[in-house]
Short mmCIF file of C-alpha atoms and ligand atoms in Angstrom, two decimals:
data_model
loop_
_atom_site.label_atom_id
_atom_site.label_comp_id
_atom_site.label_asym_id
_atom_site.label_seq_id
_atom_site.Cartn_x
_atom_site.Cartn_y
_atom_site.Cartn_z
CA UNK A 1 -14.38 8.20 19.97
CA UNK A 2 -15.72 11.36 18.24
CA UNK A 3 -13.00 12.41 15.95
CA UNK A 4 -10.69 9.66 15.83
CA UNK A 5 -7.98 9.49 13.65
CA UNK A 6 -7.94 5.78 12.50
CA UNK A 7 -6.86 4.97 9.31
CA UNK A 8 -8.33 2.93 7.58
CA UNK A 9 -11.84 4.00 8.89
CA UNK A 10 -13.54 1.43 10.52
CA UNK A 11 -16.91 0.29 9.46
CA UNK A 12 -18.75 1.26 12.75
CA UNK A 13 -17.88 3.42 15.48
CA UNK A 14 -20.09 3.74 18.45
CA UNK A 15 -18.64 6.65 20.51
CA UNK A 16 -19.43 6.87 24.65
CA UNK A 17 -19.31 10.42 25.52
CA UNK A 18 -17.71 10.98 28.57
CA UNK A 19 -15.77 7.76 28.97
CA UNK A 20 -12.30 7.03 28.62
CA UNK A 21 -9.74 4.62 29.69
CA UNK A 22 -6.09 5.65 30.62
CA UNK A 23 -3.47 2.74 31.07
CA UNK A 24 -1.53 3.06 34.38
CA UNK A 25 1.71 1.71 35.11
CA UNK A 26 0.31 -1.53 36.64
CA UNK A 27 -1.71 -2.54 33.64
CA UNK A 28 -1.49 -5.85 32.40
CA UNK A 29 -2.58 -7.58 29.11
CA UNK A 30 -4.41 -10.75 28.66
CA UNK A 31 -4.32 -12.37 25.24
CA UNK A 32 -5.51 -15.57 23.63
CA UNK A 33 -3.26 -15.14 21.15
CA UNK A 34 0.44 -15.31 22.27
CA UNK A 35 1.73 -13.65 19.19
CA UNK A 36 -0.64 -10.94 18.65
CA UNK A 37 -0.43 -10.38 22.95
CA UNK A 38 3.57 -9.94 22.29
CA UNK A 39 3.13 -7.55 19.30
CA UNK A 40 0.57 -5.31 21.35
CA UNK A 41 2.97 -5.64 24.44
CA UNK A 42 6.16 -4.79 22.67
CA UNK A 43 4.41 -1.51 20.76
CA UNK A 44 3.15 -0.25 24.31
CA UNK A 45 6.10 -1.27 26.24
CA UNK A 46 8.38 1.12 23.47
CA UNK A 47 5.53 3.81 23.70
CA UNK A 48 4.63 3.91 27.63
CA UNK A 49 7.60 2.31 28.98
CA UNK A 50 5.18 0.83 31.55
CA UNK A 51 5.89 -3.01 32.45
CA UNK A 52 2.51 -4.30 31.04
CA UNK A 53 3.22 -7.98 31.74
CA UNK A 54 0.97 -10.43 29.67
CA UNK A 55 -1.12 -12.81 32.26
CA UNK A 56 -3.69 -15.24 31.60
CA UNK A 57 -7.00 -14.19 31.47
CA UNK A 58 -9.05 -12.95 34.39
CA UNK A 59 -10.72 -9.84 35.39
CA UNK A 60 -7.46 -8.11 36.51
CA UNK A 61 -6.56 -7.71 32.95
CA UNK A 62 -7.00 -4.06 31.64
CA UNK A 63 -6.18 -5.35 28.16
CA UNK A 64 -7.81 -8.49 26.89
CA UNK A 65 -7.64 -10.01 23.67
CA UNK A 66 -10.49 -12.16 23.17
CA UNK A 67 -10.65 -15.17 20.49
CA UNK A 68 -14.68 -15.81 20.48
CA UNK A 69 -15.48 -18.04 17.88
CA UNK A 70 -18.90 -16.48 17.57
CA UNK A 71 -18.49 -13.27 15.93
CA UNK A 72 -22.00 -13.32 14.63
CA UNK A 73 -23.37 -11.38 17.97
CA UNK A 74 -22.12 -8.17 17.32
CA UNK A 75 -25.34 -6.75 17.50
CA UNK A 76 -27.26 -5.40 14.06
CA UNK A 77 -23.43 -5.30 12.22
CA UNK A 78 -23.73 -8.61 11.75
CA UNK A 79 -21.11 -11.42 11.09
CA UNK A 80 -17.68 -9.56 11.36
CA UNK A 81 -15.80 -12.39 9.29
CA UNK A 82 -12.26 -13.89 9.71
CA UNK A 83 -10.42 -10.47 9.39
CA UNK A 84 -13.19 -8.38 11.60
CA UNK A 85 -13.02 -7.48 15.26
CA UNK A 86 -14.99 -5.62 18.00
CA UNK A 87 -13.17 -3.26 20.38
CA UNK A 88 -14.85 -1.94 23.47
CA UNK A 89 -13.26 0.34 25.86
CA UNK A 90 -14.74 1.59 28.95
CA UNK A 91 -13.39 3.12 32.25
CA UNK A 92 -12.29 -0.09 33.53
CA UNK A 93 -10.90 -2.06 30.26
CA UNK A 94 -10.23 -2.57 26.71
CA UNK A 95 -11.55 -5.72 25.34
CA UNK A 96 -10.76 -6.74 21.56
CA UNK A 97 -12.90 -9.49 20.64
CA UNK A 98 -12.31 -11.75 17.04
CA UNK A 99 -12.73 -15.25 15.61
CA UNK A 100 -9.13 -15.28 14.58
CA UNK A 101 -6.00 -14.03 15.21
CA UNK A 102 -5.82 -12.01 12.28
CA UNK A 103 -8.90 -10.20 13.50
CA UNK A 104 -7.02 -9.52 16.97
CA UNK A 105 -4.10 -8.23 14.87
CA UNK A 106 -6.43 -5.65 13.19
CA UNK A 107 -8.15 -4.90 16.46
CA UNK A 108 -4.65 -3.91 18.07
CA UNK A 109 -3.74 -1.71 15.41
CA UNK A 110 -6.73 0.61 15.88
CA UNK A 111 -6.39 0.61 19.40
CA UNK A 112 -2.48 1.79 18.80
CA UNK A 113 -3.96 4.32 16.70
CA UNK A 114 -6.34 5.45 19.43
CA UNK A 115 -3.52 6.00 21.72
CA UNK A 116 -1.60 9.30 21.73
CA UNK A 117 1.62 8.62 19.48
CA UNK A 118 3.94 9.65 22.31
CA UNK A 119 3.80 11.32 25.86
CA UNK A 120 0.88 10.38 28.41
CA UNK A 121 -1.59 10.35 29.53
CA UNK A 122 -2.31 6.92 27.73
CA UNK A 123 -5.83 7.76 27.38
CA UNK A 124 -8.37 5.68 25.04
CA UNK A 125 -11.84 7.10 24.39
CA UNK A 126 -14.88 5.28 25.26
CA UNK A 127 -17.02 3.34 22.93
CA UNK A 128 -17.16 0.47 20.41
CA UNK A 129 -16.00 -0.39 17.17
CA UNK A 130 -16.98 -3.35 15.20
CA UNK A 131 -14.90 -3.53 11.84
CA UNK A 132 -14.47 -5.73 9.07
CA UNK A 133 -12.75 -5.46 5.66
CA UNK A 134 -14.24 -4.52 2.42
CA UNK A 135 -11.95 -6.61 -0.04
CA UNK A 136 -10.28 -9.69 0.90
CA UNK A 137 -6.98 -8.94 -0.99
CA UNK A 138 -5.25 -5.71 0.45
CA UNK A 139 -1.55 -5.42 -0.80
CA UNK A 140 1.65 -3.78 -1.79
CA UNK A 141 3.93 -4.78 -4.04
CA UNK A 142 7.89 -3.98 -3.66
CA UNK A 143 10.24 -4.60 -6.86
CA UNK A 144 13.42 -5.73 -5.71
CA UNK A 145 14.74 -6.73 -8.89
CA UNK A 146 15.62 -2.72 -10.60
CA UNK A 147 16.82 -2.24 -7.31
CA UNK A 148 18.17 -4.82 -4.74
CA UNK A 149 16.74 -4.52 -1.31
CA UNK A 150 17.72 -7.19 1.51
CA UNK A 151 15.48 -8.89 4.33
CA UNK A 152 15.69 -5.91 6.84
CA UNK A 153 14.20 -3.22 4.31
CA UNK A 154 11.59 -5.93 3.33
CA UNK A 155 10.65 -6.65 6.80
CA UNK A 156 10.38 -2.63 7.43
CA UNK A 157 8.09 -2.26 4.44
CA UNK A 158 6.05 -5.47 5.75
CA UNK A 159 5.82 -3.47 9.17
CA UNK A 160 4.32 -0.34 7.34
CA UNK A 161 1.60 -2.30 5.35
CA UNK A 162 0.38 -4.34 8.14
CA UNK A 163 0.09 -1.41 10.38
CA UNK A 164 -2.79 -0.07 7.81
CA UNK A 165 -4.38 -3.62 7.81
CA UNK A 166 -2.86 -4.69 4.45
CA UNK A 167 -2.46 -8.50 4.10
CA UNK A 168 -0.51 -9.14 0.98
CA UNK A 169 3.11 -8.23 0.28
CA UNK A 170 3.80 -9.11 -3.71
CA UNK A 171 7.31 -9.35 -4.33
CA UNK A 172 8.83 -8.67 -7.94
CA UNK A 173 11.72 -11.10 -7.79
CA UNK A 174 12.86 -11.25 -11.49
CA UNK A 175 13.07 -9.18 -14.30
CA UNK A 176 15.68 -8.04 -17.03
CA UNK A 177 17.92 -6.24 -14.31
CA UNK A 178 18.41 -8.58 -11.78
CA UNK A 179 17.24 -12.44 -10.35
CA UNK A 180 16.33 -12.30 -6.70
CA UNK A 181 15.49 -15.48 -5.29
CA UNK A 182 18.09 -18.44 -5.52
CA UNK A 183 17.13 -22.08 -7.20
CA UNK A 184 19.41 -24.74 -6.12
CA UNK A 185 18.73 -26.58 -9.36
CA UNK A 186 19.92 -23.50 -11.40
CA UNK A 187 22.39 -21.77 -9.22
CA UNK A 188 23.65 -18.93 -11.46
CA UNK A 189 20.61 -17.27 -11.14
CA UNK A 190 21.92 -15.84 -7.96
CA UNK A 191 25.31 -15.82 -8.56
CA UNK A 192 25.38 -14.24 -12.18
CA UNK A 193 21.46 -13.12 -12.62
CA UNK A 194 21.55 -11.61 -9.03
CA UNK A 195 24.70 -9.66 -9.72
CA UNK A 196 23.33 -6.71 -11.29
CA UNK A 197 20.96 -3.98 -11.07
CA UNK A 198 19.61 -0.57 -12.47
CA UNK A 199 22.45 1.70 -12.73
CA UNK A 200 25.26 -1.06 -12.32
CA UNK A 201 25.32 -1.54 -8.69
CA UNK A 202 26.14 -5.04 -7.18
CA UNK A 203 22.44 -6.15 -7.04
CA UNK A 204 21.93 -9.17 -4.67
CA UNK A 205 19.77 -12.02 -4.03
CA UNK A 206 17.84 -13.44 -1.44
CA UNK A 207 19.01 -17.10 -0.26
CA UNK A 208 16.09 -19.40 0.43
CA UNK A 209 16.70 -19.02 3.82
CA UNK A 210 16.30 -15.17 3.35
CA UNK A 211 13.19 -15.59 1.53
CA UNK A 212 11.83 -18.16 4.44
CA UNK A 213 12.56 -15.38 7.01
CA UNK A 214 10.68 -12.58 4.98
CA UNK A 215 7.71 -15.29 4.98
CA UNK A 216 7.74 -15.91 8.55
CA UNK A 217 7.96 -12.11 9.24
CA UNK A 218 5.15 -11.78 7.06
CA UNK A 219 3.04 -14.30 8.64
CA UNK A 220 3.76 -13.01 12.00
CA UNK A 221 1.69 -10.03 10.55
CA UNK A 222 -0.87 -11.79 9.05
CA UNK A 223 0.59 -10.72 5.35
CA UNK A 224 0.62 -13.45 2.93
CA UNK A 225 3.79 -13.16 0.62
CA UNK A 226 3.00 -13.48 -3.22
CA UNK A 227 6.12 -14.16 -5.36
CA UNK A 228 6.42 -13.06 -8.66
CA UNK A 229 8.67 -14.79 -11.23
CA UNK A 230 8.00 -12.42 -14.45
CA UNK A 231 7.82 -14.42 -17.96
CA UNK A 232 8.10 -14.78 -20.78
CA UNK A 233 8.90 -11.17 -20.81
CA UNK A 234 11.34 -9.31 -18.57
CA UNK A 235 13.77 -12.42 -18.47
CA UNK A 236 16.96 -10.66 -19.17
CA UNK A 237 18.83 -11.74 -15.66
CA UNK A 238 17.84 -15.26 -16.39
CA UNK A 239 18.77 -15.29 -20.04
CA UNK A 240 22.13 -13.79 -19.10
CA UNK A 241 22.92 -16.17 -16.39
CA UNK A 242 21.99 -19.41 -18.59
CA UNK A 243 23.29 -19.19 -22.59
CA UNK A 244 21.01 -22.44 -22.98
CA UNK A 245 17.73 -20.62 -22.26
CA UNK A 246 18.23 -18.29 -25.50
CA UNK A 247 17.18 -19.53 -28.95
CA UNK A 248 20.58 -18.87 -30.09
CA UNK A 249 22.63 -20.38 -27.36
CA UNK A 250 24.46 -17.18 -26.78
CA UNK A 251 23.42 -15.29 -23.42
CA UNK A 252 22.98 -11.48 -23.59
CA UNK A 253 24.90 -9.12 -21.70
CA UNK A 254 23.64 -7.84 -17.97
CA UNK A 255 21.25 -4.93 -18.44
CA UNK A 256 21.21 -2.18 -16.25
CA UNK A 257 18.97 0.23 -17.88
CA UNK A 258 15.46 0.90 -17.71
CA UNK A 259 13.83 -0.28 -21.23
CA UNK A 260 11.06 -2.66 -21.05
CA UNK A 261 10.07 -5.07 -23.46
CA UNK A 262 13.04 -6.40 -25.30
CA UNK A 263 13.73 -9.70 -23.74
CA UNK A 264 11.95 -13.15 -23.91
CA UNK A 265 12.38 -16.69 -22.96
CA UNK A 266 12.74 -19.29 -25.79
CA UNK A 267 9.07 -20.41 -25.96
CA UNK A 268 10.04 -22.95 -28.60
CA UNK A 269 12.41 -24.86 -26.60
CA UNK A 270 11.78 -27.89 -24.08
CA UNK A 271 14.58 -26.61 -21.96
CA UNK A 272 12.50 -23.12 -20.94
CA UNK A 273 9.82 -25.38 -19.52
CA UNK A 274 12.18 -27.59 -17.60
CA UNK A 275 13.49 -24.26 -16.20
CA UNK A 276 9.89 -23.08 -15.43
CA UNK A 277 8.70 -26.05 -13.77
CA UNK A 278 12.03 -26.04 -11.58
CA UNK A 279 11.78 -22.59 -10.47
CA UNK A 280 8.09 -22.56 -9.52
CA UNK A 281 8.79 -25.88 -7.86
CA UNK A 282 11.49 -24.47 -5.47
CA UNK A 283 9.54 -20.83 -4.97
CA UNK A 284 6.03 -22.89 -4.31
CA UNK A 285 7.94 -25.10 -1.58
CA UNK A 286 8.90 -21.97 0.05
CA UNK A 287 5.72 -20.08 -0.24
CA UNK A 288 2.59 -21.19 2.07
CA UNK A 289 0.57 -18.38 0.56
CA UNK A 290 -1.87 -19.56 -2.19
CA UNK A 291 -0.71 -17.60 -5.15
CA UNK A 292 1.92 -17.91 -7.50
CA UNK A 293 2.06 -14.69 -9.77
CA UNK A 294 3.90 -15.81 -13.30
CA UNK A 295 3.98 -11.98 -14.62
CA UNK A 296 3.18 -12.09 -18.43
CA UNK A 297 3.36 -8.26 -18.90
CA UNK A 298 5.17 -6.49 -21.57
CA UNK A 299 6.18 -9.40 -23.86
CA UNK A 300 6.76 -7.37 -26.66
CA UNK A 301 9.46 -9.83 -28.04
CA UNK A 302 7.19 -12.90 -28.03
CA UNK A 303 4.40 -13.12 -30.80
CA UNK A 304 0.88 -13.43 -29.64
CA UNK A 305 0.30 -17.17 -30.96
CA UNK A 306 3.89 -17.87 -28.78
CA UNK A 307 2.67 -16.03 -25.84
CA UNK A 308 -0.85 -17.70 -25.89
CA UNK A 309 0.90 -21.04 -26.51
CA UNK A 310 3.65 -20.25 -23.90
CA UNK A 311 0.97 -19.55 -21.04
CA UNK A 312 -0.82 -22.85 -22.13
CA UNK A 313 1.88 -24.73 -21.03
CA UNK A 314 2.88 -22.84 -18.04
CA UNK A 315 -0.53 -22.09 -16.23
CA UNK A 316 -1.01 -25.87 -15.69
CA UNK A 317 2.15 -26.15 -13.83
CA UNK A 318 1.34 -23.55 -11.43
CA UNK A 319 -1.88 -25.78 -10.62
CA UNK A 320 0.14 -28.91 -10.52
CA UNK A 321 2.01 -27.14 -7.39
CA UNK A 322 -1.17 -26.49 -5.76
CA UNK A 323 -1.19 -22.76 -6.39
CA UNK A 324 -3.18 -20.54 -8.04
CA UNK A 325 -1.98 -18.35 -11.03
CA UNK A 326 -1.75 -14.58 -10.74
CA UNK A 327 -0.64 -12.68 -13.76
CA UNK A 328 -0.70 -9.06 -15.12
CA UNK A 329 -3.82 -8.48 -17.10
CA UNK A 330 -2.09 -9.33 -20.19
CA UNK A 331 -2.96 -12.97 -19.62
CA UNK A 332 -6.39 -12.34 -20.04
CA UNK A 333 -6.93 -13.66 -23.40
CA UNK A 334 -5.02 -17.03 -22.73
CA UNK A 335 -7.09 -19.54 -21.59
CA UNK A 336 -8.01 -19.39 -18.04
CA UNK A 337 -7.15 -21.82 -15.30
CA UNK A 338 -9.16 -22.72 -12.24
CA UNK A 339 -9.14 -19.82 -9.57
CA UNK A 340 -7.16 -17.46 -12.04
CA UNK A 341 -6.45 -13.85 -10.80
CA UNK A 342 -5.74 -11.23 -13.30
CA UNK A 343 -3.73 -8.15 -11.93
CA UNK A 344 -5.16 -4.88 -13.76
CA UNK A 345 -2.57 -2.34 -14.37
CA UNK A 346 -4.09 -0.19 -17.00
CA UNK A 347 -4.74 3.79 -16.78
CA UNK A 348 -7.48 5.80 -18.10
CA UNK A 349 -11.14 5.56 -18.65
CA UNK A 350 -11.35 2.73 -20.77
CA UNK A 351 -10.37 -0.83 -19.69
CA UNK A 352 -8.32 -2.49 -22.33
CA UNK A 353 -9.73 -5.98 -24.36
CA UNK A 354 -7.22 -8.17 -22.10
CA UNK A 355 -8.64 -7.44 -19.26
CA UNK A 356 -12.27 -7.50 -20.53
CA UNK A 357 -11.41 -11.23 -21.95
CA UNK A 358 -9.90 -11.69 -18.51
CA UNK A 359 -13.32 -11.00 -16.65
CA UNK A 360 -15.28 -13.04 -19.51
CA UNK A 361 -13.34 -16.09 -18.69
CA UNK A 362 -14.31 -15.28 -14.89
CA UNK A 363 -10.94 -14.45 -13.73
CA UNK A 364 -10.89 -12.44 -10.31
CA UNK A 365 -9.21 -9.01 -10.63
CA UNK A 366 -6.68 -7.40 -8.20
CA UNK A 367 -7.12 -3.67 -9.31
CA UNK A 368 -3.63 -1.47 -9.52
CA UNK A 369 -4.72 0.85 -11.94
CA UNK A 370 -1.28 2.87 -12.65
CA UNK A 371 -2.86 6.48 -12.56
CA UNK A 372 -4.16 5.87 -9.19
CA UNK A 373 -2.08 3.57 -7.08
CA UNK A 374 1.04 3.08 -8.85
CA UNK A 375 3.53 4.56 -6.00
CA UNK A 376 6.28 5.16 -8.37
CA UNK A 377 4.58 7.62 -10.32
CA UNK A 378 5.64 11.05 -9.20
CA UNK A 379 3.37 13.07 -6.92
CA UNK A 380 4.07 16.35 -8.76
CA UNK A 381 6.54 17.50 -11.48
CA UNK A 382 8.78 18.28 -8.59
CA UNK A 383 9.32 14.99 -7.26
CA UNK A 384 12.61 14.30 -7.55
CA UNK A 385 12.26 10.73 -8.06
CA UNK A 386 9.80 8.40 -9.75
CA UNK A 387 7.97 8.10 -13.44
CA UNK A 388 5.10 10.22 -15.00
CA UNK A 389 4.04 7.58 -18.13
CA UNK A 390 0.50 7.12 -16.20
CA UNK A 391 0.33 10.41 -14.92
CA UNK A 392 0.86 12.58 -11.66
CA UNK A 393 -0.75 10.70 -8.43
CA UNK A 394 -1.39 12.88 -5.46
CA UNK A 395 -2.61 11.22 -2.39
CA UNK A 396 -5.90 12.31 -3.30
CA UNK A 397 -5.80 10.72 -6.61
CA UNK A 398 -4.67 7.56 -5.25
CA UNK A 399 -7.53 7.60 -2.59
CA UNK A 400 -10.60 9.11 -4.48
CA UNK A 401 -11.82 6.53 -6.63
CA UNK A 402 -14.35 3.39 -6.57
CA UNK A 403 -12.79 0.06 -7.10
CA UNK A 404 -16.41 -1.58 -7.97
CA UNK A 405 -17.12 1.01 -10.66
CA UNK A 406 -13.56 1.02 -12.48
CA UNK A 407 -14.28 -2.45 -14.66
CA UNK A 408 -17.56 -3.33 -15.41
CA UNK A 409 -18.59 -6.67 -14.39
CA UNK A 410 -15.72 -7.33 -12.83
CA UNK A 411 -15.33 -9.56 -9.68
CA UNK A 412 -12.64 -7.74 -7.52
CA UNK A 413 -10.69 -9.63 -5.10
CA UNK A 414 -8.78 -6.93 -3.80
CA UNK A 415 -6.55 -3.78 -4.50
CA UNK A 416 -2.74 -3.90 -4.72
CA UNK A 417 -0.44 -0.51 -4.76
CA UNK A 418 2.83 -1.59 -6.86
CA UNK A 419 6.44 -0.05 -5.92
CA UNK A 420 8.50 -0.26 -9.14
CA UNK A 421 12.13 0.34 -8.41
CA UNK A 422 13.67 2.03 -11.46
CA UNK A 423 14.10 5.30 -9.68
CA UNK A 424 14.22 3.96 -6.14
CA UNK A 425 17.48 3.06 -4.72
CA UNK A 426 17.18 3.80 -0.71
CA UNK A 427 14.94 3.52 2.38
CA UNK A 428 14.29 7.09 2.04
CA UNK A 429 13.33 6.90 -1.58
CA UNK A 430 10.94 4.01 -0.83
CA UNK A 431 9.53 6.13 2.30
CA UNK A 432 9.02 9.23 -0.15
CA UNK A 433 7.15 7.33 -2.49
CA UNK A 434 4.88 5.01 -0.11
CA UNK A 435 3.55 7.88 2.30
CA UNK A 436 1.09 9.11 2.38
CA UNK A 437 -0.32 7.29 -0.53
CA UNK A 438 -0.05 3.56 0.79
CA UNK A 439 -2.42 4.35 3.70
CA UNK A 440 -4.98 5.89 1.09
CA UNK A 441 -4.63 2.58 -0.71
CA UNK A 442 -5.36 0.65 2.43
CA UNK A 443 -8.30 2.68 3.23
CA UNK A 444 -9.59 1.90 -0.24
CA UNK A 445 -9.12 -1.69 0.25
CA UNK A 446 -10.43 -2.06 3.93
CA UNK A 447 -13.10 0.65 4.81
CA UNK A 448 -16.86 0.45 3.30
CA UNK A 449 -17.24 3.00 0.12
CA UNK A 450 -19.88 4.90 2.01
CA UNK A 451 -17.46 5.48 4.95
CA UNK A 452 -15.14 7.19 2.91
CA UNK A 453 -14.69 10.96 2.09
CA UNK A 454 -11.76 12.97 1.03
CA UNK A 455 -11.84 15.59 3.41
CA UNK A 456 -12.41 13.55 6.27
CA UNK A 457 -9.60 11.18 5.26
CA UNK A 458 -7.01 13.85 4.63
CA UNK A 459 -7.91 15.29 8.42
CA UNK A 460 -7.31 11.97 9.92
CA UNK A 461 -4.11 11.00 7.76
CA UNK A 462 -2.64 14.38 8.63
CA UNK A 463 -2.53 13.13 12.06
CA UNK A 464 -0.26 10.06 11.06
CA UNK A 465 2.41 12.51 10.15
CA UNK A 466 3.89 12.47 13.76
CA UNK A 467 3.45 8.99 14.09
CA UNK A 468 5.80 8.26 10.79
CA UNK A 469 8.27 10.66 12.27
CA UNK A 470 8.50 8.77 15.63
CA UNK A 471 8.51 5.37 13.31
CA UNK A 472 11.43 6.81 11.49
CA UNK A 473 9.28 6.45 8.51
CA UNK A 474 9.92 9.60 6.12
CA UNK A 475 7.04 10.77 3.68
CA UNK A 476 6.00 13.87 1.12
CA UNK A 477 4.51 16.58 2.74
CA UNK A 478 1.66 16.39 0.32
CA UNK A 479 0.06 20.17 0.63
CA UNK A 480 -3.47 18.72 0.38
CA UNK A 481 -2.98 16.60 3.35
CA UNK A 482 -0.34 18.21 5.79
N1 IFG B 501 5.49 -0.95 -16.76
C1 IFG B 501 5.96 -2.51 -15.92
C2 IFG B 501 7.15 -2.60 -14.52
C3 IFG B 501 7.55 -1.16 -14.64
C4 IFG B 501 6.64 -0.21 -14.50
C5 IFG B 501 7.13 1.10 -14.17
C6 IFG B 501 4.28 -3.14 -15.18
C7 IFG B 501 3.24 -4.58 -14.87
C8 IFG B 501 6.10 0.17 -15.87
N2 IFG B 501 4.97 -3.61 -15.95
O1 IFG B 501 3.86 -2.36 -14.66
O2 IFG B 501 8.04 -3.47 -15.11
O3 IFG B 501 8.90 -0.83 -15.45
O4 IFG B 501 6.09 2.10 -13.79
#
C-alpha cells in the first residue's frame, strides 16, 4: 500500500510490503450488507468480467464485507465511528469491516481505487487501512433551477460524489428562472413555474415520483438529499405562476436572464405563509433526511425588518415538520431555531457580520466559501463557461485551505461545493466544472488536515484522470495536476 492513489487520502495506511491479493476468475464475495455487496459485485464484474458470485459468509470468500458492531478494537486508531471502516488485505483475502453499511460502502470505494482502473492482473496491495471522516456533512449542490437537469443526470451526479465519500446532495429546486418540484396543492408551480430556464429553454420539473427516485438512488449510496426552496428572494418563478402571491396581485413575466436580487415574496400577506407551509409540508414528506434548506440569500428587494419578520414566521414551520433549518448565512441575524445550520458562501479574508451573528447564536456552519469551492467559478480566464465574481478557482485553490481556520469560533458541520448553473446547460459542462475540483473538496471534507498536502494530493489525483475517462466523465486537464 505504498504510493496508493486513493482520494480522499485515508486516515491510517499500514502497508504490508511484499504482500498482495489478486482476484482470480473464481473469486467470490460475501457481504453482511446485500446493498453494498451488490454495489461492489456490479463494479468489479464490469471491470474484471469475472462472475464474482455473492455467497453467504464462509472462509471461501475471497472478499468479505463484515458488519462488526464493535469498531472500537481497531487498535490504537480508536473508534472509527459510524462512517469509518477497516480494510485488511493479505495474500488470501480482502476484508472490509465497519459498524454500519455506510462504513462498508466507504471501504468499498477505497478498495475499488486500490485496484487497477482497467486490465488485469486484478491485484490489491497488501496491508491495513483504518479510516474515518473528519466532517459529518460532506456535500455538493446541483442548481437544477437556472438550467433544469433530469433524474438521470442527478443520479449520475450522485454516482460521482459518492465515489469520493461525499454524503450530501443539496438540490437547489427553486429560483427566479424555474420551479423544479411539483407541489400538489399548487399545481401551476410545475406547469407554469417550471416551464422556463436561463436562455429561454423549456425548463422542466420533477414530479414527486421523480424526486422520490432521486432520494432512493441517493440513499442506496448513503447520500442524504437536502432540498432547497429559496425564499423570500429568488422567487420569480413562483410569483410568475401565482398572481395572488404578488403584493399587487399581478404576476411578473417568466424570467430567463441571470440577474439576482430583484424578486421577493409578499411578506406582508397571509397567503404567502399558507403557500410556504403547503410547499414545505409536501417537500418534507418526500425527504427522509433531517434538513430543509430555506435559502435566504440575496433578498435585496425585501427590507431588513421584513426579512427578519419573515424568517421569524417561516423557520418554526420547518421545526413543526420535524426538520432542521438550513439557510444561506444571511439568515444569521434572524432569531435562531434549534439545530439551525448556516451555509457560509462569503469570499475573501474577513467573515461578514451575518455569519458571525450565526456563530454567536450557536448555529453550526456548512462552509462553501465562494472563492474556494464554488464549482461555477472559472478555473482560469480561458475557461469557456462559469463565472468569476468570487475569483478564479484552480484545483489547488479548492484544496489548499483549512476549514477549521476560516471562521473564528465556528462549529463546522462540514463542507459543500455548490454548482450553480447559469452558464451550465449540458452534462459535459457539469463535468468540466466539477472535475477535478470536486474530489479536492471531498478530500478536504473527509481526510485529516495533517494527512493533506498539495503535492501529494495532486500526484494521487492525476491517477484518477484515466478512471474518469473510463467512466465517461469529462474533466478540466488542470496543468497543475495532469
Ligand atoms: N450567488 C447566488 C446564486 C448564484 C451564484 C452564482 C448564492 C447563495 C451567486 N446565491 O450563491 O443564486 O447566482 O455564482
